[in-house]
mmCIF file of C-alpha atoms and ligand atoms in Angstrom:
data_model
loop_
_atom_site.group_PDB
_atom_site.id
_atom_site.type_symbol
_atom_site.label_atom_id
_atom_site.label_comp_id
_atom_site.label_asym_id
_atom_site.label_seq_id
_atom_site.Cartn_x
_atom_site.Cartn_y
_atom_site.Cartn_z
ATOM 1 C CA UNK A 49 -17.237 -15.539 21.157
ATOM 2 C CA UNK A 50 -15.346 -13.422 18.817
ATOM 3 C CA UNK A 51 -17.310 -12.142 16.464
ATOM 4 C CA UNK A 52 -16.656 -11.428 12.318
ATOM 5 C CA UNK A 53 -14.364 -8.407 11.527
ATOM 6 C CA UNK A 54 -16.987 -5.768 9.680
ATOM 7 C CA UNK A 55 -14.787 -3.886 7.560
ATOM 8 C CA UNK A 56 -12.779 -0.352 8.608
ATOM 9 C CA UNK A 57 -16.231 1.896 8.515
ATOM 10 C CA UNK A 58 -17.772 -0.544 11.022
ATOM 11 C CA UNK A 59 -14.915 -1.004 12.834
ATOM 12 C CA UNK A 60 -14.062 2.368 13.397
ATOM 13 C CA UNK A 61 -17.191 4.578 12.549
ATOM 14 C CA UNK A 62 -16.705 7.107 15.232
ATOM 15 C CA UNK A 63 -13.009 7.717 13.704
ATOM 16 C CA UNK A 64 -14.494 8.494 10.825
ATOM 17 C CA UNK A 65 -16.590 11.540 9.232
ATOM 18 C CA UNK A 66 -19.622 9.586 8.690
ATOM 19 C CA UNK A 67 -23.310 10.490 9.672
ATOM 20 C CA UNK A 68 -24.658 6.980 11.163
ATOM 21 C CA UNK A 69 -27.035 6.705 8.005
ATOM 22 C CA UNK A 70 -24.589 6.674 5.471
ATOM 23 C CA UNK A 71 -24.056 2.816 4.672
ATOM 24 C CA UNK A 72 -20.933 1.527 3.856
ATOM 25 C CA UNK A 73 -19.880 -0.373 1.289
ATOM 26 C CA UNK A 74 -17.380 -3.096 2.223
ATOM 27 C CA UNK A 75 -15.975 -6.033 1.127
ATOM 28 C CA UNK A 76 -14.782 -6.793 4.852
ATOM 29 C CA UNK A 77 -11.670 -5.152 4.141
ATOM 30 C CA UNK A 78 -8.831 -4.220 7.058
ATOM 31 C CA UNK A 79 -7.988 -6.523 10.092
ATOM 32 C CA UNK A 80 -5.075 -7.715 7.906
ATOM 33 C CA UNK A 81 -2.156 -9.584 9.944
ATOM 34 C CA UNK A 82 0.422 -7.930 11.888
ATOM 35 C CA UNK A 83 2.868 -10.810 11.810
ATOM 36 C CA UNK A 84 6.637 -10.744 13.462
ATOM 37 C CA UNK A 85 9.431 -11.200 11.825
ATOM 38 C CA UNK A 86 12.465 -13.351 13.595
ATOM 39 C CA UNK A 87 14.491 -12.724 10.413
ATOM 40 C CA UNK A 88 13.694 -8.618 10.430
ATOM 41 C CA UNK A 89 13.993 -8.184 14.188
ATOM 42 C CA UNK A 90 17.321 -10.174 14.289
ATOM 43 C CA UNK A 91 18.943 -7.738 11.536
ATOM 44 C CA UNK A 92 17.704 -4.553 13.379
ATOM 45 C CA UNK A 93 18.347 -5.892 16.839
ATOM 46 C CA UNK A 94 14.459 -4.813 17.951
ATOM 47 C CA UNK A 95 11.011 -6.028 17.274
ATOM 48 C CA UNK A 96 10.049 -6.064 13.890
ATOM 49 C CA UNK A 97 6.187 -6.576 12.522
ATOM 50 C CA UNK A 98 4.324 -6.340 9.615
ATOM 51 C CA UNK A 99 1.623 -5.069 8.124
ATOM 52 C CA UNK A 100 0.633 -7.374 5.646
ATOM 53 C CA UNK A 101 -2.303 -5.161 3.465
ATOM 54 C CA UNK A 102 -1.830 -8.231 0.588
ATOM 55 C CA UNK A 103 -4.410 -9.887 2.689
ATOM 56 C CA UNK A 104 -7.186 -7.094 1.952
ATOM 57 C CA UNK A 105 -10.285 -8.494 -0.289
ATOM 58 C CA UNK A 106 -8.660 -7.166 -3.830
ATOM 59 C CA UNK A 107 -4.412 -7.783 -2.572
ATOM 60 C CA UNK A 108 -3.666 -4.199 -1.846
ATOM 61 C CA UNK A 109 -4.651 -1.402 1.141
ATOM 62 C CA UNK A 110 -6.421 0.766 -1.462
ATOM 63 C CA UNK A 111 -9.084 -0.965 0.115
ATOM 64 C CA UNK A 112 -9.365 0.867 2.880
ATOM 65 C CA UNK A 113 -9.925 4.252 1.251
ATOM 66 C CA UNK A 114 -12.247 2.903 -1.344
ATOM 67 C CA UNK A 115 -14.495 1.550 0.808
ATOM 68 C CA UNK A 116 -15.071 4.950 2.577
ATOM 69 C CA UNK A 117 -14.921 6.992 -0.848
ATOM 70 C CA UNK A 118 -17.485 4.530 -2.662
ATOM 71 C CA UNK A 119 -19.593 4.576 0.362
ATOM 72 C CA UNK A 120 -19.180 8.682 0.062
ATOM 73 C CA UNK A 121 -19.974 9.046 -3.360
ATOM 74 C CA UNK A 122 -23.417 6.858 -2.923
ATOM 75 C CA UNK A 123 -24.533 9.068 -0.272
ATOM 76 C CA UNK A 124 -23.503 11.631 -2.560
ATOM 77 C CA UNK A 125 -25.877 10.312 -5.162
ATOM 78 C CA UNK A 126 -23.004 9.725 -7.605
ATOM 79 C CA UNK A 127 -23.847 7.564 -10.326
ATOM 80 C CA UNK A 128 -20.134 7.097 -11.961
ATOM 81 C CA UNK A 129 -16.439 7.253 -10.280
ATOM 82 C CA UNK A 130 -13.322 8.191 -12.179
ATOM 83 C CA UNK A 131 -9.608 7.211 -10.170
ATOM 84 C CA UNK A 132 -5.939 7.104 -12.468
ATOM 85 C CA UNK A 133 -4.505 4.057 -11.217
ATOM 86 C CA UNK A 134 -0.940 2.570 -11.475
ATOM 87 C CA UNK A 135 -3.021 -0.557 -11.250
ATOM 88 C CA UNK A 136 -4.458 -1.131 -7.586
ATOM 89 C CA UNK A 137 -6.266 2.048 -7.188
ATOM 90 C CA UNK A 138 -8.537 0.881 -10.090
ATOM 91 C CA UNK A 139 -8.755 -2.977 -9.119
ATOM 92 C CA UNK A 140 -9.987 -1.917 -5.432
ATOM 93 C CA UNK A 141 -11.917 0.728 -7.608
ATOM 94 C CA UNK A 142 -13.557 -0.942 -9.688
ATOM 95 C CA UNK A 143 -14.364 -3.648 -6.826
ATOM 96 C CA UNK A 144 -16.096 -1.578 -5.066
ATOM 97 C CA UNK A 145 -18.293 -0.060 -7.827
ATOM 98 C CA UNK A 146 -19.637 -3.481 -8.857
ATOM 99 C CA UNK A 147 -20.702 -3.667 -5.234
ATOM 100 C CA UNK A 148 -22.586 -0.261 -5.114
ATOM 101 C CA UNK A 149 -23.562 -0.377 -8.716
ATOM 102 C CA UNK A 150 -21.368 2.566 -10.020
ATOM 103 C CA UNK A 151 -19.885 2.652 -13.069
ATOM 104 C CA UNK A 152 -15.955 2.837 -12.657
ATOM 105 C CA UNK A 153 -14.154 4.628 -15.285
ATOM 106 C CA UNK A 154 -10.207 3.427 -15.636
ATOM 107 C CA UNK A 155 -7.485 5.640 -16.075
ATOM 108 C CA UNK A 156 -4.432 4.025 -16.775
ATOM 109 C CA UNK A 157 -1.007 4.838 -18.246
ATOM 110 C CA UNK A 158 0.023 3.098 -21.447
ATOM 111 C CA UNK A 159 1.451 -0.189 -21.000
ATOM 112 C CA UNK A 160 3.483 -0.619 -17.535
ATOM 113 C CA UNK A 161 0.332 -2.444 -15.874
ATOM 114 C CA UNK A 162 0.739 -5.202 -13.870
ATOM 115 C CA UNK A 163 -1.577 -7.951 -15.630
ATOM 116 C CA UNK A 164 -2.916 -9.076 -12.229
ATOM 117 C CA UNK A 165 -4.021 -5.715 -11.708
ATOM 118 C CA UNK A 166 -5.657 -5.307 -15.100
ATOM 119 C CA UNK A 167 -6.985 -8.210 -15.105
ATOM 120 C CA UNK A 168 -9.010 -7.603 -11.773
ATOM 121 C CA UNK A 169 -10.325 -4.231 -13.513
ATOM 122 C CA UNK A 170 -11.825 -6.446 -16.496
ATOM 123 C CA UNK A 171 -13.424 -8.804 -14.231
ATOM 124 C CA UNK A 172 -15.362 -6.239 -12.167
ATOM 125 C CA UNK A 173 -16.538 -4.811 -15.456
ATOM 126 C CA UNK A 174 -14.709 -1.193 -15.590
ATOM 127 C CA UNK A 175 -14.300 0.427 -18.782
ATOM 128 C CA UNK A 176 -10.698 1.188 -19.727
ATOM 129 C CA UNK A 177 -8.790 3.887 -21.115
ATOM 130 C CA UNK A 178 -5.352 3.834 -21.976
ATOM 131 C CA UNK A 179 -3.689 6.973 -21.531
ATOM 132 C CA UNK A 180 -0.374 8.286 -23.506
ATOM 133 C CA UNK A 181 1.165 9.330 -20.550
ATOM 134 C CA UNK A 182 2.188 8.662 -17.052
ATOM 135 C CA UNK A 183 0.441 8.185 -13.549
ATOM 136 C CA UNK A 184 0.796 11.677 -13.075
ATOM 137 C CA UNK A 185 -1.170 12.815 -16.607
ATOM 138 C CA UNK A 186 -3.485 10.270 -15.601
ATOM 139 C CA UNK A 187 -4.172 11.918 -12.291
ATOM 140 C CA UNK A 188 -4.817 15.384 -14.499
ATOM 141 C CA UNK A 189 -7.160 13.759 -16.917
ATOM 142 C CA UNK A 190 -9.126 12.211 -13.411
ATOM 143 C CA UNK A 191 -9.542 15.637 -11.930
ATOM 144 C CA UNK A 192 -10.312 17.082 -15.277
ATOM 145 C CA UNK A 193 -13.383 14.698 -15.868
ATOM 146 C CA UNK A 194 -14.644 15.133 -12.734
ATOM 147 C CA UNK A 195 -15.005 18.823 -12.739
ATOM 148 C CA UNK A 196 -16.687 19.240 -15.720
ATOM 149 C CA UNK A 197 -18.424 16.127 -15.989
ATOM 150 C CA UNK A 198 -21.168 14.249 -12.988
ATOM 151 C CA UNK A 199 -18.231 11.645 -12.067
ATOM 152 C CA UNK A 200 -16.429 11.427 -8.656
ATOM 153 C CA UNK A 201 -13.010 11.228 -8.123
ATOM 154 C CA UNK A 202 -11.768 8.386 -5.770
ATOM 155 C CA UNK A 203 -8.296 9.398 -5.903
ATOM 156 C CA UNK A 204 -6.588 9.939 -2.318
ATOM 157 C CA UNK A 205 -6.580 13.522 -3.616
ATOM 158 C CA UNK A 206 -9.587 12.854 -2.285
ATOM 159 C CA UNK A 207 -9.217 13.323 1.602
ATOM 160 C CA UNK A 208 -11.805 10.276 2.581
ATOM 161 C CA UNK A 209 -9.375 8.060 0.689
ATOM 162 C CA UNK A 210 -7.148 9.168 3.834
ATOM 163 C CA UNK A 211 -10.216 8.525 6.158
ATOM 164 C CA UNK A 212 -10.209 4.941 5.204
ATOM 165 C CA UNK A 213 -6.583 4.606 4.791
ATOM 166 C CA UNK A 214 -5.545 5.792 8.368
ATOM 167 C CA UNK A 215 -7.478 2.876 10.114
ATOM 168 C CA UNK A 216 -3.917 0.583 8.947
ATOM 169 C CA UNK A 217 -2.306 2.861 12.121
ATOM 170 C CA UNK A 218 -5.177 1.842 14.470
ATOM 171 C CA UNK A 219 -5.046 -1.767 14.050
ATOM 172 C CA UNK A 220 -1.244 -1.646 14.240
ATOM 173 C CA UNK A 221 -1.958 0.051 17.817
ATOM 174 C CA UNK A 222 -4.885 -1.745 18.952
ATOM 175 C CA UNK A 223 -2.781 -5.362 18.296
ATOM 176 C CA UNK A 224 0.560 -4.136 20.155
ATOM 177 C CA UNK A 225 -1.736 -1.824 22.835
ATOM 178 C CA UNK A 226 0.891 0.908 22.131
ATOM 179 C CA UNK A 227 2.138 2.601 19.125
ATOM 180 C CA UNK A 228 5.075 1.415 17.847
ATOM 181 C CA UNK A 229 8.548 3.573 17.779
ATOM 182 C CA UNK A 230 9.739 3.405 14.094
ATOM 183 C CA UNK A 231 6.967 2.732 11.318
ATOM 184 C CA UNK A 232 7.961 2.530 7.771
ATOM 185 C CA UNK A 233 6.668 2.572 4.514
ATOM 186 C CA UNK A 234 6.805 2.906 0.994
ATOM 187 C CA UNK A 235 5.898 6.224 -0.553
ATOM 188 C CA UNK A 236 4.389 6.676 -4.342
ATOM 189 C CA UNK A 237 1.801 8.847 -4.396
ATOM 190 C CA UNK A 238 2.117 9.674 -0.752
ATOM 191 C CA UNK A 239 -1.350 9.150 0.491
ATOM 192 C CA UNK A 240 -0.565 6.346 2.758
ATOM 193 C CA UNK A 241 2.034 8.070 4.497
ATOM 194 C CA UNK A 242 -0.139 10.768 5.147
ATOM 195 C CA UNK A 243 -3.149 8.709 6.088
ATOM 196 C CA UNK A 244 -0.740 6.664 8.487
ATOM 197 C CA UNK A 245 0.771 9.586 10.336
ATOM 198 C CA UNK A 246 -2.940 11.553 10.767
ATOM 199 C CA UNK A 247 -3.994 8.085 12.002
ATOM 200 C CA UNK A 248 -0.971 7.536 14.706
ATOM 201 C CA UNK A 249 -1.739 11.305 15.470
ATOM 202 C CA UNK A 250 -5.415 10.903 15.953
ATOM 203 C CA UNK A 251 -5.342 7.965 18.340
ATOM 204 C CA UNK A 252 -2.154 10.287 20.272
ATOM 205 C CA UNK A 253 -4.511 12.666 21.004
ATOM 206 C CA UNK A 254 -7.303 10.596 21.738
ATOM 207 C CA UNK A 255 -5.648 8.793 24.919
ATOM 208 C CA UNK A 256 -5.569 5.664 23.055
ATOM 209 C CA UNK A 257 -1.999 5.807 22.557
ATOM 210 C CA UNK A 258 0.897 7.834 24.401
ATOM 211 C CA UNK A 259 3.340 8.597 22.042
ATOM 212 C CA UNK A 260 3.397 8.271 17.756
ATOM 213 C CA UNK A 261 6.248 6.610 16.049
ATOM 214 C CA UNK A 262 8.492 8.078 14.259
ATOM 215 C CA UNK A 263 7.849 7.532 10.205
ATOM 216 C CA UNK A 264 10.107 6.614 7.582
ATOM 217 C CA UNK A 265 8.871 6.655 3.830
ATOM 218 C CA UNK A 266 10.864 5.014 1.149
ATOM 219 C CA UNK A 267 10.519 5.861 -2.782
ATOM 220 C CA UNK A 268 12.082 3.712 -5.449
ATOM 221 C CA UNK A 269 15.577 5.815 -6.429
ATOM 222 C CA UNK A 270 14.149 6.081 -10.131
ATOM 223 C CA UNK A 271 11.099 7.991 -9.064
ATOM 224 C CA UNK A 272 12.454 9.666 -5.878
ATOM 225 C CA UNK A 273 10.528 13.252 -6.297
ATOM 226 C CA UNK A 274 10.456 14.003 -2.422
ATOM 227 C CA UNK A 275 13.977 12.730 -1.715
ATOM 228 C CA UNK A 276 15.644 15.227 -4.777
ATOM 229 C CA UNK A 277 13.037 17.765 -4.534
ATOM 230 C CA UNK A 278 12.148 18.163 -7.808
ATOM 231 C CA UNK A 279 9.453 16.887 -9.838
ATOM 232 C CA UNK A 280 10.502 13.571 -12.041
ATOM 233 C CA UNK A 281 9.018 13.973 -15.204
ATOM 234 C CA UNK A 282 9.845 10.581 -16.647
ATOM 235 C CA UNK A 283 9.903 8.294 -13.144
ATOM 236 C CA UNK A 284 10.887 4.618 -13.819
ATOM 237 C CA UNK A 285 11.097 1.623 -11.633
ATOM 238 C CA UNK A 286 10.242 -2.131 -11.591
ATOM 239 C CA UNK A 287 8.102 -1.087 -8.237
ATOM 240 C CA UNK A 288 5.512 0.435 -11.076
ATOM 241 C CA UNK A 289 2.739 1.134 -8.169
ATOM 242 C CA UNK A 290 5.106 3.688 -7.144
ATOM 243 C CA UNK A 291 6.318 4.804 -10.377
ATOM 244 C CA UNK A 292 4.729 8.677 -9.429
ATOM 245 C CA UNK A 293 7.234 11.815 -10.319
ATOM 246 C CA UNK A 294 4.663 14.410 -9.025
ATOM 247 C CA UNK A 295 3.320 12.946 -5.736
ATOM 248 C CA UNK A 296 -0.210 14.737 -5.208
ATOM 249 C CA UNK A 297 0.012 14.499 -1.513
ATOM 250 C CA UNK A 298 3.704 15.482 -1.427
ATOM 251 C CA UNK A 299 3.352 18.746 1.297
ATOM 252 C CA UNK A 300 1.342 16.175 3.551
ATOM 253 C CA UNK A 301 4.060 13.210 2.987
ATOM 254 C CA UNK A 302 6.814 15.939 4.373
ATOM 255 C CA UNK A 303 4.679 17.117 7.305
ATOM 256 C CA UNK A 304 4.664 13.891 8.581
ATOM 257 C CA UNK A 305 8.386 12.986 7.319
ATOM 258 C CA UNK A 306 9.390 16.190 9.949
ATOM 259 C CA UNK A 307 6.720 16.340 12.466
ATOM 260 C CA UNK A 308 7.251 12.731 13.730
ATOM 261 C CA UNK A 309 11.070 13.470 13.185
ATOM 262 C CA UNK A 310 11.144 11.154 10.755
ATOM 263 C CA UNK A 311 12.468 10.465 7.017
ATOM 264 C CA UNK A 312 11.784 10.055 3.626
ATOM 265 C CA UNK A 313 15.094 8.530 1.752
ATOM 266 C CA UNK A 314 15.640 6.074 -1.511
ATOM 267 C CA UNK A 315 16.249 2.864 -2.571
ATOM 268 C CA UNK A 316 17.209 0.887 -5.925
ATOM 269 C CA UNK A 317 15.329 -1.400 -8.070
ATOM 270 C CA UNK A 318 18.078 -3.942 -7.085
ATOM 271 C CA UNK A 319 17.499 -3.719 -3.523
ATOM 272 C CA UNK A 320 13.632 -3.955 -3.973
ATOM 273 C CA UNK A 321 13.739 -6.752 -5.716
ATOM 274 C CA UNK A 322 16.125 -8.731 -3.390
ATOM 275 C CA UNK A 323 13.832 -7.311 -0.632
ATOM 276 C CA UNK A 324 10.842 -8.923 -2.049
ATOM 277 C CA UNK A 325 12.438 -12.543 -2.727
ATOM 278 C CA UNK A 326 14.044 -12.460 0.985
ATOM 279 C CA UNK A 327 10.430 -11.561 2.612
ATOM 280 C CA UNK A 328 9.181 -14.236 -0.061
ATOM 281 C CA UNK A 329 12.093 -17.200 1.014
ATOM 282 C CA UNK A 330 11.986 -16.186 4.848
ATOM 283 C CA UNK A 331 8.860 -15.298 5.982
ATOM 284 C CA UNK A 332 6.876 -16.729 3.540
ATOM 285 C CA UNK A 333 5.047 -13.153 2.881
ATOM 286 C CA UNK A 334 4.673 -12.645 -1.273
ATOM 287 C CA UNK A 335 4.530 -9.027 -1.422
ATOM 288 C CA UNK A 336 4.727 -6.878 -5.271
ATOM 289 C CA UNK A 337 7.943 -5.086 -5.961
ATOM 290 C CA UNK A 338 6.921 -1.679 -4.664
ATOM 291 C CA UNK A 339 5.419 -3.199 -1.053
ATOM 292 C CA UNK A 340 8.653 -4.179 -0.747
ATOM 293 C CA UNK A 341 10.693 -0.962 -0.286
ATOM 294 C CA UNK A 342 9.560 -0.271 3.405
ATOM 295 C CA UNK A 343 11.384 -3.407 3.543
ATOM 296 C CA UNK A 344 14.457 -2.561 1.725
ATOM 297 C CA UNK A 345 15.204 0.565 2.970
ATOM 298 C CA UNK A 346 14.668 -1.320 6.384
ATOM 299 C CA UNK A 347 17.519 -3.176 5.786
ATOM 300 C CA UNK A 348 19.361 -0.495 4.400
ATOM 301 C CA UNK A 349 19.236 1.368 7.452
ATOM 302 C CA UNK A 350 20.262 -1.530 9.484
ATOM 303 C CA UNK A 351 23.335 -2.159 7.530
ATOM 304 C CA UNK A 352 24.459 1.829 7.684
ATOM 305 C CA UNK A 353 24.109 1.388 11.190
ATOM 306 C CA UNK A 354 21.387 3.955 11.293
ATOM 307 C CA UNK A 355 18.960 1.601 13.652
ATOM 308 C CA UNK A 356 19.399 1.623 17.338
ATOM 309 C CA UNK A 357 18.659 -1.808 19.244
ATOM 310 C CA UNK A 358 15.619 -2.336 20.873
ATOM 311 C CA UNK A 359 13.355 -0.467 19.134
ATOM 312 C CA UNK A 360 9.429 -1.904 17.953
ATOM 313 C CA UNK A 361 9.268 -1.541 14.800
ATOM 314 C CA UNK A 362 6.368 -1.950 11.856
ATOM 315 C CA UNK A 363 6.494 -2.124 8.323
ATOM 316 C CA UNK A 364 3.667 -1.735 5.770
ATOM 317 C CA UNK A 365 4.189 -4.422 2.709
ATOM 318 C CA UNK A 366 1.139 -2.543 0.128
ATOM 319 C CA UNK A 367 -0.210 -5.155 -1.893
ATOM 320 C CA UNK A 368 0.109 -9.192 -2.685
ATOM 321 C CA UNK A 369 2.928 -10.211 -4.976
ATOM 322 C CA UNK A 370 0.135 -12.877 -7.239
ATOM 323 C CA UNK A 371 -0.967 -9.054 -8.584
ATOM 324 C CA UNK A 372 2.465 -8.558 -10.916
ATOM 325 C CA UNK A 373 4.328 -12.757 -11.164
ATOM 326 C CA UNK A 374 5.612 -11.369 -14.536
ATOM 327 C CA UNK A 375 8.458 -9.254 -12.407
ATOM 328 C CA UNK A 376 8.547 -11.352 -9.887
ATOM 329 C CA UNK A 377 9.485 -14.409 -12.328
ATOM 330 C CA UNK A 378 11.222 -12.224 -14.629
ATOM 331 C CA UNK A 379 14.617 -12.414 -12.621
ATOM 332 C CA UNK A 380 14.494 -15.868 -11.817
ATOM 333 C CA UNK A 381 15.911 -17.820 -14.879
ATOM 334 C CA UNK A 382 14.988 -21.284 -15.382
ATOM 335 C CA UNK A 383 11.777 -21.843 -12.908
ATOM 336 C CA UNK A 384 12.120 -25.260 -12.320
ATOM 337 C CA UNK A 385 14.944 -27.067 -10.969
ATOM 338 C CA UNK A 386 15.279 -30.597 -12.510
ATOM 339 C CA UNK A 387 12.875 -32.902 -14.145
ATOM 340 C CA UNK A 388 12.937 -36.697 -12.430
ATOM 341 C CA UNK A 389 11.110 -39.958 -13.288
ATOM 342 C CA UNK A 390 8.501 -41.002 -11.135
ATOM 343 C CA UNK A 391 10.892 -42.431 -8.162
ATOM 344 C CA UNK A 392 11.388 -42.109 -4.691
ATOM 345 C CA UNK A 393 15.218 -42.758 -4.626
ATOM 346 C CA UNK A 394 15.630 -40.304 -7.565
ATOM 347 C CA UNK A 395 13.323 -37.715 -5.506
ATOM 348 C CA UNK A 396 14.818 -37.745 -2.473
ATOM 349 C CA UNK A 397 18.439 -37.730 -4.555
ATOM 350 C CA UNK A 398 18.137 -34.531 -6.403
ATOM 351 C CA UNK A 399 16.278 -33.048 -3.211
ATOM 352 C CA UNK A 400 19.291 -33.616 -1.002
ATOM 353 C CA UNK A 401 17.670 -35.687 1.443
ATOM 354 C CA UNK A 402 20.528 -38.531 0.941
HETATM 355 C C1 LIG B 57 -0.699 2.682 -4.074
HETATM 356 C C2 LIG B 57 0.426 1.800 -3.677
HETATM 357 C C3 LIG B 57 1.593 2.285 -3.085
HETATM 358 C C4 LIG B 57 1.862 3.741 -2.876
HETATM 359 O O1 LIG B 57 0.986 4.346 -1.979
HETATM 360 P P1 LIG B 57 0.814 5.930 -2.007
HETATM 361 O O2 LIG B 57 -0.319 6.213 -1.135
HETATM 362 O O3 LIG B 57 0.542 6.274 -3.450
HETATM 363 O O4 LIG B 57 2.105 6.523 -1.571
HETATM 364 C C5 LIG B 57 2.556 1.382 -2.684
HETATM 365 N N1 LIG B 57 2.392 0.059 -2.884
HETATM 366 C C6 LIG B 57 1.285 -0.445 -3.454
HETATM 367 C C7 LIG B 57 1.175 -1.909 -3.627
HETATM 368 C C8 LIG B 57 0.267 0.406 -3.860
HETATM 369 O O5 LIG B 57 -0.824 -0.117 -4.440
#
């Protein structure tokens, strides 16, 4: 009989660098879908799959580094945890405090929240704080606190965020049995793409696997550091969990950009957004804006002819599009489509079934 998925520290404890008496702290989190896509394969001319980290107990795959950095900072004897958030970092944040009974402090930037997001904060009981600046001041403030004051920091400048976060590559290998050729992703503040790659490289060297895929990491073109090479002090995009100008984990992002031969490009808003309604209309997979741009750039490849045929490809989509329906509804118009009496023949009229 199969029996209940634990979460990624059970799952994968002797990945992990975990004495066996440290408990975890899980909210089940991982074993999210890998599901095919006809319409994705079809365009690429390979085998397309993805990674659907929506499905993850608070809608995004922060949950897999929390877990192991709340679980950390208990055995650590913390009593407090500080992260900067462009939204999911602090719901999966302040999830997992309530569970361990820490108190999560909120770092936000001013306005530009996804009310999902915020939302989830308020309902596991985190204080707060507004900040007048961006992500990236955010992130200062964060690491600021917890030097001088008895507060951890659970961002994934915060290497067991990357523990936890590099268990995504594992399940995408331990479903196919292989790893795949091509995986892609989007890229904010670029601990996911490093947490991927040390997780495809891991298993590599392990035996598990015999070869690591290649990695391609897509920013939104408004807040494109890596691509241009410069910092972006004033990054904009409607993808805001990716809205980052000063990636903290940018050296790791182009390790893994060059040592899997690899790359780390740009797309815009517009394509994001018509990525996310397609994934929404086909596949019936409701992604955010910003787990969308794996997607997009995807498809962007495809159509420059920069794809060959038969490869296996997988593609992360981040978090659950229910966390931000303002920008998701925002470019829709008039939501609903006509307004009937209560009548079969008029039904079945204005939905083109006669
Ligand atoms: C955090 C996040 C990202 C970006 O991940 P990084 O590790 O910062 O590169 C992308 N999409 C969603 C939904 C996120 O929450």
């Amino acid at each position: 009989m199969a029996r209940p998925w634990r979460g990624v520290i059970e799952e994968y404890r002797e990945w992990l660098p975990f004495d066996d008496d440290v408990k975890a702290q899980t909210l089940g989190e991982g074993g999210t879908p890998l599901v095919h896509s006809a319409w994705l394969s079809q365009v690429v001319r390979g085998d397309v799959y993805v990674k659907v980290e929506g499905q993850n107990p608070t809608g995004s795959f922060k949950d897999r580094g929390m877990t192991t950095a709340i679980s950390a900072a208990v055995a650590q004897g913390a009593k407090a945890v500080v992260c900067a958030s462009t939204g999911n970092t602090s719901a999966s944040m302040t999830a997992y405090a309530a569970r361990a009974g820490l108190t999560p402090i909120v770092l936000v930037p001013h306005g530009r929240i996804a009310a999902g997001k915020m939302a989830q904060a308020v309902m596991h009981g985190a204080d707060i704080i507004q900040v007048r600046g961006n992500f990236d001041d955010c992130l200062d403030l964060s690491r600021g606190l917890a030097k001088e004051y008895p507060v951890a920091l659970v961002n994934s400048v915060n290497p067991i965020r990357i523990e936890g976060q590099k268990t995504a590559s594992f399940e995408i290998a331990d479903v196919l049995g292989q790893a795949p050729d091509l995986h892609v992703l989007p890229v904010g503040n670029a601990g996911n793409i490093t947490a991927y790659w040390k997780g495809f490289v891991e298993y590599e060297a392990a035996g598990v696997t015999t070869s690591r895929p290649r990695i391609w990491g897509f920013q939104a073109a408004g807040a494109a550091p890596i691509v241009l090479g410069r910092v972006v002090p004033e990054p904009d995009t409607v993808a805001t969990a990716i809205r980052i100008g000063n990636p903290a984990s940018w050296t790791f992002a182009e390790n893994a950009r060059d040592e899997s031969g690899g790359r780390i490009d740009m797309v815009q808003d517009e394509q994001i957004l018509a990525a996310q309604r397609e994934l929404g209309a086909r596949e019936g997979i409701f992604v955010e804006p910003a787990s969308a741009t794996g997607v997009a750039g995807l498809l962007a490849a495809a159509a420059a002819g920069e794809i060959e045929p038969g490869l296996t490809i997988t593609v992360t989509v981040t978090g659950h599009g229910l966390k931000d329906i303002d920008t998701a509804m925002a470019h829709r118009g008039d939501l609903v489509d006509a307004v009937i009496d209560v009548d079969v023949d008029a039904a079945a009229e204005t939905a083109g079934l006669r």
